GROMACS .gro file of C-alpha atoms in nm:
model
  363
    1MET     CA    1  -2.217  -0.722   1.098
    2LYS     CA    2  -2.065  -0.497   1.353
    3ALA     CA    3  -1.753  -0.317   1.235
    4ASP     CA    4  -1.504  -0.093   1.418
    5LEU     CA    5  -1.360   0.104   1.123
    6ALA     CA    6  -1.515   0.220   0.795
    7ILE     CA    7  -1.296   0.262   0.486
    8LEU     CA    8  -1.381   0.454   0.168
    9GLY     CA    9  -1.236   0.244  -0.115
   10GLY     CA   10  -1.207  -0.130  -0.158
   11GLY     CA   11  -0.873  -0.178  -0.328
   12GLN     CA   12  -0.548  -0.336  -0.217
   13LEU     CA   13  -0.477  -0.070   0.042
   14ALA     CA   14  -0.809  -0.141   0.213
   15GLN     CA   15  -0.737  -0.510   0.180
   16MET     CA   16  -0.401  -0.469   0.366
   17LEU     CA   17  -0.558  -0.237   0.622
   18GLY     CA   18  -0.821  -0.500   0.686
   19ALA     CA   19  -0.553  -0.771   0.732
   20ALA     CA   20  -0.363  -0.555   0.983
   21ALA     CA   21  -0.685  -0.479   1.170
   22GLN     CA   22  -0.761  -0.853   1.204
   23THR     CA   23  -0.428  -0.901   1.395
   24LEU     CA   24  -0.555  -0.640   1.643
   25GLY     CA   25  -0.899  -0.796   1.677
   26ILE     CA   26  -1.057  -0.509   1.483
   27THR     CA   27  -1.312  -0.545   1.202
   28CYS     CA   28  -1.339  -0.320   0.896
   29ARG     CA   29  -1.616  -0.236   0.657
   30ALA     CA   30  -1.536  -0.089   0.315
   31LEU     CA   31  -1.738   0.092   0.050
   32ASP     CA   32  -1.651   0.059  -0.318
   33PRO     CA   33  -1.842   0.106  -0.651
   34SER     CA   34  -1.713  -0.238  -0.768
   35PRO     CA   35  -1.893  -0.546  -0.640
   36ASN     CA   36  -1.570  -0.738  -0.700
   37ALA     CA   37  -1.337  -0.514  -0.502
   38CYS     CA   38  -1.041  -0.704  -0.362
   39ALA     CA   39  -1.083  -0.573  -0.008
   40ALA     CA   40  -1.355  -0.833   0.037
   41GLU     CA   41  -1.073  -1.072   0.137
   42THR     CA   42  -1.033  -0.890   0.468
   43CYS     CA   43  -1.327  -0.647   0.503
   44GLU     CA   44  -1.707  -0.659   0.505
   45MET     CA   45  -1.800  -0.497   0.176
   46ILE     CA   46  -2.071  -0.255   0.065
   47ALA     CA   47  -2.112  -0.189  -0.305
   48GLY     CA   48  -2.214   0.167  -0.378
   49ASN     CA   49  -2.101   0.509  -0.490
   50PHE     CA   50  -1.898   0.736  -0.270
   51ASP     CA   51  -2.142   1.026  -0.325
   52ASP     CA   52  -2.448   0.823  -0.224
   53PRO     CA   53  -2.568   0.932   0.123
   54ALA     CA   54  -2.751   0.606   0.176
   55ALA     CA   55  -2.435   0.408   0.105
   56ILE     CA   56  -2.234   0.628   0.338
   57ALA     CA   57  -2.496   0.572   0.611
   58ARG     CA   58  -2.466   0.196   0.568
   59LEU     CA   59  -2.092   0.219   0.568
   60VAL     CA   60  -2.058   0.413   0.895
   61GLY     CA   61  -2.336   0.249   1.093
   62GLY     CA   62  -2.198   0.145   1.432
   63VAL     CA   63  -1.833   0.218   1.352
   64ASP     CA   64  -1.589   0.416   1.565
   65ALA     CA   65  -1.423   0.608   1.282
   66LEU     CA   66  -1.402   0.654   0.905
   67THR     CA   67  -1.085   0.659   0.695
   68PHE     CA   68  -1.008   0.632   0.324
   69GLU     CA   69  -0.755   0.442   0.103
   70PHE     CA   70  -0.705   0.686  -0.181
   71GLU     CA   71  -0.743   1.052  -0.265
   72ASN     CA   72  -1.005   1.032  -0.538
   73VAL     CA   73  -1.302   1.016  -0.305
   74PRO     CA   74  -1.524   1.320  -0.268
   75THR     CA   75  -1.482   1.534   0.045
   76SER     CA   76  -1.859   1.536   0.053
   77ALA     CA   77  -1.847   1.172   0.163
   78LEU     CA   78  -1.635   1.265   0.460
   79LEU     CA   79  -1.869   1.555   0.549
   80GLU     CA   80  -2.171   1.325   0.521
   81ALA     CA   81  -2.007   1.085   0.769
   82GLU     CA   82  -1.934   1.373   1.008
   83LYS     CA   83  -2.300   1.481   0.990
   84LEU     CA   84  -2.389   1.126   1.106
   85GLY     CA   85  -2.164   1.173   1.410
   86VAL     CA   86  -1.868   0.956   1.293
   87ALA     CA   87  -1.510   1.073   1.344
   88VAL     CA   88  -1.326   1.111   1.013
   89ARG     CA   89  -0.947   1.052   1.027
   90PRO     CA   90  -0.754   1.193   0.837
   91ASN     CA   91  -0.968   1.503   0.818
   92ALA     CA   92  -1.136   1.659   0.520
   93GLU     CA   93  -0.876   1.941   0.498
   94ALA     CA   94  -0.604   1.683   0.435
   95LEU     CA   95  -0.807   1.518   0.162
   96ARG     CA   96  -0.894   1.847  -0.002
   97ALA     CA   97  -0.532   1.967  -0.011
   98ALA     CA   98  -0.396   1.628  -0.143
   99SER     CA   99  -0.667   1.623  -0.409
  100ASP     CA  100  -0.584   1.958  -0.563
  101ARG     CA  101  -0.226   2.014  -0.683
  102LEU     CA  102  -0.258   2.389  -0.656
  103LEU     CA  103  -0.376   2.381  -0.295
  104GLU     CA  104  -0.106   2.124  -0.222
  105LYS     CA  105   0.179   2.333  -0.365
  106ASN     CA  106   0.063   2.641  -0.181
  107LEU     CA  107   0.040   2.440   0.141
  108PHE     CA  108   0.395   2.323   0.096
  109ARG     CA  109   0.519   2.676   0.037
  110SER     CA  110   0.335   2.809   0.337
  111ILE     CA  111   0.527   2.579   0.573
  112GLY     CA  112   0.872   2.646   0.419
  113MET     CA  113   0.905   2.353   0.174
  114ARG     CA  114   1.081   2.413  -0.153
  115VAL     CA  115   0.883   2.313  -0.465
  116PRO     CA  116   0.952   2.312  -0.839
  117PRO     CA  117   0.853   2.641  -1.009
  118PHE     CA  118   0.486   2.629  -1.114
  119VAL     CA  119   0.195   2.841  -1.229
  120PRO     CA  120  -0.179   2.767  -1.239
  121VAL     CA  121  -0.343   2.720  -1.578
  122SER     CA  122  -0.713   2.742  -1.645
  123THR     CA  123  -0.734   2.927  -1.979
  124THR     CA  124  -0.558   2.910  -2.315
  125SER     CA  125  -0.387   3.243  -2.259
  126GLU     CA  126  -0.257   3.121  -1.920
  127LEU     CA  127  -0.131   2.808  -2.090
  128HIS     CA  128   0.076   3.007  -2.340
  129ASP     CA  129   0.193   3.246  -2.066
  130ALA     CA  130   0.324   2.945  -1.869
  131ALA     CA  131   0.567   2.878  -2.148
  132ASP     CA  132   0.703   3.231  -2.101
  133THR     CA  133   0.701   3.217  -1.715
  134ILE     CA  134   0.870   2.878  -1.650
  135GLY     CA  135   1.003   2.793  -1.994
  136VAL     CA  136   0.979   2.474  -2.202
  137PRO     CA  137   0.979   2.183  -2.164
  138PHE     CA  138   0.744   2.168  -1.866
  139LEU     CA  139   0.488   1.932  -1.714
  140LEU     CA  140   0.112   1.997  -1.736
  141LYS     CA  141  -0.068   1.828  -1.446
  142ALA     CA  142  -0.442   1.826  -1.386
  143ARG     CA  143  -0.518   1.989  -1.050
  144SER     CA  144  -0.733   1.691  -0.951
  145GLY     CA  145  -0.805   1.335  -1.043
  146GLY     CA  146  -0.458   1.216  -1.143
  147TYR     CA  147  -0.245   0.943  -0.988
  148ASP     CA  148   0.013   0.687  -1.115
  149GLY     CA  149   0.108   0.927  -1.395
  150ARG     CA  150  -0.251   0.984  -1.516
  151SER     CA  151  -0.380   1.328  -1.614
  152GLN     CA  152  -0.027   1.453  -1.694
  153ALA     CA  153   0.142   1.559  -2.018
  154VAL     CA  154   0.486   1.686  -2.118
  155VAL     CA  155   0.495   2.015  -2.309
  156ARG     CA  156   0.810   1.980  -2.519
  157ASP     CA  157   0.786   2.305  -2.715
  158ARG     CA  158   0.553   2.601  -2.765
  159ALA     CA  159   0.374   2.429  -3.056
  160ASP     CA  160   0.288   2.143  -2.822
  161VAL     CA  161   0.097   2.331  -2.553
  162GLU     CA  162  -0.258   2.295  -2.681
  163ARG     CA  163  -0.203   1.932  -2.778
  164ALA     CA  164  -0.086   1.856  -2.423
  165TRP     CA  165  -0.381   2.036  -2.266
  166SER     CA  166  -0.622   1.847  -2.492
  167SER     CA  167  -0.469   1.514  -2.379
  168ILE     CA  168  -0.584   1.580  -2.024
  169GLY     CA  169  -0.933   1.707  -2.115
  170TYR     CA  170  -0.872   2.086  -2.085
  171SER     CA  171  -0.905   2.060  -1.709
  172ALA     CA  172  -0.768   2.316  -1.466
  173CYS     CA  173  -0.400   2.245  -1.429
  174ILE     CA  174  -0.067   2.352  -1.293
  175ALA     CA  175   0.228   2.400  -1.528
  176GLU     CA  176   0.532   2.274  -1.344
  177SER     CA  177   0.899   2.318  -1.441
  178MET     CA  178   1.090   2.000  -1.519
  179VAL     CA  179   1.379   1.956  -1.270
  180SER     CA  180   1.705   1.778  -1.281
  181LEU     CA  181   1.657   1.460  -1.078
  182ARG     CA  182   1.913   1.261  -0.888
  183GLY     CA  183   1.648   1.046  -0.741
  184GLU     CA  184   1.312   1.034  -0.562
  185VAL     CA  185   1.252   0.956  -0.196
  186SER     CA  186   0.946   0.930   0.031
  187VAL     CA  187   0.901   0.952   0.401
  188ILE     CA  188   0.619   0.752   0.562
  189THR     CA  189   0.492   0.907   0.884
  190CYS     CA  190   0.220   0.835   1.138
  191ARG     CA  191   0.061   1.088   1.373
  192ALA     CA  192  -0.174   1.004   1.661
  193MET     CA  193  -0.467   1.217   1.790
  194THR     CA  194  -0.237   1.329   2.075
  195GLY     CA  195   0.016   1.470   1.828
  196GLU     CA  196   0.263   1.193   1.889
  197THR     CA  197   0.450   1.125   1.563
  198ARG     CA  198   0.649   0.822   1.438
  199ILE     CA  199   0.863   0.832   1.126
  200TYR     CA  200   0.976   0.536   0.914
  201PRO     CA  201   1.319   0.538   0.750
  202LEU     CA  202   1.317   0.705   0.405
  203SER     CA  203   1.264   0.496   0.096
  204ALA     CA  204   1.433   0.551  -0.241
  205ASN     CA  205   1.188   0.505  -0.523
  206GLU     CA  206   1.195   0.429  -0.899
  207HIS     CA  207   0.907   0.509  -1.128
  208ARG     CA  208   0.821   0.415  -1.485
  209ASP     CA  209   0.554   0.609  -1.675
  210GLY     CA  210   0.451   0.767  -1.348
  211ILE     CA  211   0.399   0.435  -1.172
  212LEU     CA  212   0.610   0.312  -0.881
  213ILE     CA  213   0.819   0.013  -0.985
  214ARG     CA  214   1.069  -0.033  -0.708
  215SER     CA  215   1.129   0.098  -0.354
  216VAL     CA  216   1.442   0.052  -0.137
  217SER     CA  217   1.451   0.105   0.239
  218PRO     CA  218   1.635   0.244   0.423
  219ALA     CA  219   1.734   0.483   0.144
  220ASP     CA  220   2.102   0.552   0.101
  221VAL     CA  221   2.088   0.927   0.174
  222THR     CA  222   2.282   1.171   0.386
  223GLU     CA  223   2.180   1.248   0.739
  224GLU     CA  224   2.119   1.610   0.635
  225LEU     CA  225   1.873   1.507   0.360
  226ALA     CA  226   1.691   1.268   0.593
  227ALA     CA  227   1.664   1.540   0.858
  228THR     CA  228   1.514   1.787   0.607
  229ALA     CA  229   1.263   1.536   0.478
  230THR     CA  230   1.159   1.443   0.832
  231ALA     CA  231   1.130   1.806   0.941
  232TRP     CA  232   0.913   1.887   0.640
  233ALA     CA  233   0.688   1.588   0.713
  234ARG     CA  234   0.642   1.682   1.079
  235ALA     CA  235   0.564   2.043   0.982
  236LEU     CA  236   0.298   1.921   0.733
  237LEU     CA  237   0.141   1.683   0.986
  238ASP     CA  238   0.113   1.957   1.247
  239ARG     CA  239  -0.017   2.227   1.007
  240ILE     CA  240  -0.318   2.019   0.899
  241ASP     CA  241  -0.370   1.851   1.244
  242TYR     CA  242  -0.325   1.514   1.078
  243VAL     CA  243  -0.420   1.177   1.219
  244GLY     CA  244  -0.303   0.857   1.057
  245VAL     CA  245  -0.028   0.754   0.808
  246LEU     CA  246   0.083   1.013   0.555
  247ALA     CA  247   0.346   0.978   0.279
  248LEU     CA  248   0.546   1.274   0.159
  249GLU     CA  249   0.712   1.227  -0.183
  250LEU     CA  250   1.019   1.432  -0.257
  251PHE     CA  251   1.252   1.499  -0.552
  252VAL     CA  252   1.626   1.480  -0.490
  253THR     CA  253   1.796   1.744  -0.708
  254PRO     CA  254   2.149   1.886  -0.734
  255ASP     CA  255   2.022   2.182  -0.526
  256GLY     CA  256   1.861   1.975  -0.257
  257LEU     CA  257   1.511   1.847  -0.185
  258LEU     CA  258   1.192   1.964  -0.361
  259ALA     CA  259   0.844   1.859  -0.238
  260ASN     CA  260   0.645   1.677  -0.503
  261GLU     CA  261   0.317   1.560  -0.341
  262PHE     CA  262   0.172   1.399  -0.035
  263ALA     CA  263  -0.072   1.112   0.009
  264PRO     CA  264  -0.308   1.126   0.307
  265ARG     CA  265  -0.317   0.752   0.351
  266VAL     CA  266  -0.106   0.437   0.360
  267HIS     CA  267   0.127   0.432   0.067
  268ASN     CA  268   0.283   0.202  -0.198
  269THR     CA  269   0.632   0.306  -0.097
  270GLY     CA  270   0.558   0.175   0.261
  271HIS     CA  271   0.449  -0.177   0.165
  272ALA     CA  272   0.775  -0.333   0.278
  273THR     CA  273   0.698  -0.223   0.638
  274ILE     CA  274   0.474  -0.531   0.660
  275GLU     CA  275   0.783  -0.750   0.682
  276ALA     CA  276   1.069  -0.501   0.740
  277SER     CA  277   0.941  -0.284   1.032
  278GLN     CA  278   0.842  -0.356   1.385
  279THR     CA  279   0.498  -0.218   1.310
  280SER     CA  280   0.364  -0.192   0.954
  281GLN     CA  281   0.224   0.129   0.811
  282PHE     CA  282  -0.113  -0.049   0.794
  283GLU     CA  283  -0.124  -0.145   1.164
  284ASN     CA  284  -0.006   0.206   1.269
  285HIS     CA  285  -0.278   0.371   1.056
  286ILE     CA  286  -0.541   0.155   1.228
  287ARG     CA  287  -0.391   0.236   1.568
  288ALA     CA  288  -0.382   0.611   1.495
  289VAL     CA  289  -0.734   0.655   1.356
  290LEU     CA  290  -0.890   0.447   1.635
  291GLY     CA  291  -0.692   0.622   1.913
  292LEU     CA  292  -0.469   0.326   2.006
  293PRO     CA  293  -0.102   0.365   2.104
  294LEU     CA  294   0.131   0.380   1.809
  295GLY     CA  295   0.376   0.098   1.738
  296SER     CA  296   0.750   0.129   1.678
  297THR     CA  297   0.858   0.228   1.328
  298GLU     CA  298   1.214   0.095   1.378
  299PRO     CA  299   1.335  -0.122   1.081
  300LEU     CA  300   1.402  -0.488   1.138
  301CYS     CA  301   1.612  -0.527   0.821
  302HIS     CA  302   1.693  -0.385   0.477
  303SER     CA  303   1.429  -0.427   0.205
  304VAL     CA  304   1.344  -0.390  -0.161
  305MET     CA  305   0.982  -0.391  -0.279
  306ARG     CA  306   0.889  -0.436  -0.647
  307ASN     CA  307   0.537  -0.385  -0.781
  308PHE     CA  308   0.367  -0.631  -1.018
  309ILE     CA  309   0.219  -0.414  -1.289
  310GLY     CA  310  -0.023  -0.565  -1.540
  311ASN     CA  311   0.062  -0.922  -1.458
  312ILE     CA  312   0.209  -1.139  -1.179
  313PRO     CA  313   0.507  -1.339  -1.308
  314ARG     CA  314   0.458  -1.711  -1.287
  315SER     CA  315   0.792  -1.754  -1.122
  316SER     CA  316   0.675  -1.541  -0.828
  317ARG     CA  317   0.432  -1.815  -0.728
  318SER     CA  318   0.716  -2.061  -0.658
  319GLN     CA  319   0.937  -1.833  -0.456
  320THR     CA  320   1.075  -2.020  -0.155
  321ASP     CA  321   1.380  -1.813  -0.061
  322ALA     CA  322   1.394  -1.701   0.298
  323GLY     CA  323   1.338  -1.330   0.314
  324THR     CA  324   1.109  -1.324   0.005
  325PHE     CA  325   0.741  -1.231   0.044
  326VAL     CA  326   0.483  -1.237  -0.242
  327HIS     CA  327   0.157  -1.042  -0.213
  328ASP     CA  328  -0.115  -1.122  -0.469
  329TYR     CA  329  -0.409  -0.878  -0.436
  330GLY     CA  330  -0.646  -1.109  -0.625
  331LYS     CA  331  -0.733  -0.840  -0.882
  332ILE     CA  332  -0.828  -0.896  -1.244
  333ALA     CA  333  -0.521  -0.834  -1.469
  334ARG     CA  334  -0.513  -0.536  -1.706
  335PRO     CA  335  -0.235  -0.320  -1.841
  336GLY     CA  336  -0.096  -0.066  -1.600
  337ARG     CA  337  -0.286  -0.213  -1.300
  338LYS     CA  338  -0.108  -0.289  -0.973
  339LEU     CA  339  -0.183  -0.657  -0.912
  340GLY     CA  340   0.058  -0.733  -0.628
  341HIS     CA  341   0.403  -0.683  -0.496
  342ILE     CA  342   0.710  -0.877  -0.383
  343THR     CA  343   0.934  -0.778  -0.093
  344PHE     CA  344   1.290  -0.896  -0.039
  345THR     CA  345   1.447  -0.855   0.305
  346GLY     CA  346   1.789  -0.912   0.450
  347ASP     CA  347   2.046  -0.798   0.699
  348SER     CA  348   2.242  -0.592   0.442
  349PRO     CA  349   2.178  -0.414   0.113
  350GLY     CA  350   2.389  -0.676  -0.059
  351SER     CA  351   2.190  -0.971   0.068
  352VAL     CA  352   1.865  -0.806  -0.037
  353CYS     CA  353   1.996  -0.722  -0.384
  354ALA     CA  354   2.118  -1.085  -0.426
  355LEU     CA  355   1.760  -1.210  -0.360
  356GLU     CA  356   1.615  -0.953  -0.601
  357SER     CA  357   1.872  -1.041  -0.872
  358ARG     CA  358   1.780  -1.410  -0.856
  359PHE     CA  359   1.417  -1.331  -0.886
  360VAL     CA  360   1.471  -1.091  -1.179
  361ALA     CA  361   1.686  -1.358  -1.354
  362SER     CA  362   1.389  -1.597  -1.325
  363LEU     CA  363   1.154  -1.375  -1.516
   0.00000   0.00000   0.00000
C-alpha cells in the first residue's frame, strides 16, 4: 500500500496522528515491535524492531517523510531512513537531545533557560559527591530510557544513595535538586520547515507517580509567565532547527519558571486540542512534517483532559453530555498503562469543571 508518511512507533500517538492524517487525505504507515499495536486502527502497520534496517526500508518505501511518536527509538533508525533518501522530521539532533537528560539540560542552559540544579552521575564516588553538591533529598534520573516516572528514584538521605541507584540499574544518571513546586505547565508548539511557528495556549498539568493525570487549558497563569514559556519554546525550536510539534514541560516555582524536559513529538498535554482548538496538535504535526501550511492554534473553548490509567471506567462508555469526548485507544489493560482519555469542553472554566465533577461523581 502506498503511504505518504512513515511513523516510528505504533501506540496511541501514532493512532491519533493517523486519524488526523485521514482527514487531510493522507495515509500513514507505522513500525512497531508489537503485532497488536493500536495504531493499526488508522495506519498501515509493519511489525518489526526499530533497529532492523530491513524493517526501516519497508517502513519508508515510497513515503514523503518519516516522523516518530516517542523518544525511545534509536537515532540509528532515523539515520538509516536518511541514508535511504527519506526526510526525517523532527531531526536526529532533536531526538538525541530529548533522549539524554544531560544533553537536554545543557541545551536548555545554552539558550538561557533556568533549570533545577543538577550534576551528572556515572560512578559511585560521583553519586556520593552529588549529595554534597546539591544536598539531600534529590532526584536520581537515568539519562536515557525513562518516561512517565520510570527510571527515577528519590534519594531521601545519604544512606539511601546506593539503594536509589540500584533501583534504576546503575545507569548513567543526573542527580537533580528537588524544587518547591507551585504547579507544572506545558507549552505545545509547532514549527514549519519555513520557520513559521504556532503556539497553543499553555496547559496546567497534574501528575501522579510521574504519570500525567489531568491537564487544564488554557492554564490560569500570568501574562508574564506565559510570555517567558513561549519565548523559551521559540528559542528551543530555532536552536535545533525543529520541524513538527514539540512540547516543553516547565515547573512553576516561587522563583519563577524552571525547564524540566521537552518532548520532540505530539504530547499527552495537548490531547484536548482535538476538540478544543481550531487545529489539533496531531493535524499540525502532519502539516509541518509534510510541508503543508500550518493551521490556527487558537482555542475554541476551555478544556480539561483526564487520562485513563490502568482501566477505562465503565461509566465513561455511557457519557452523553454535550462537551464530553471519550477516547478509547483499544489497548490491553494493565496497571500504569494509558488506555484512553476523556476531554471536557465548555465556554468557561466553571462549565468545564461542572462536567468533570459529574463524571468524577459517577466513578
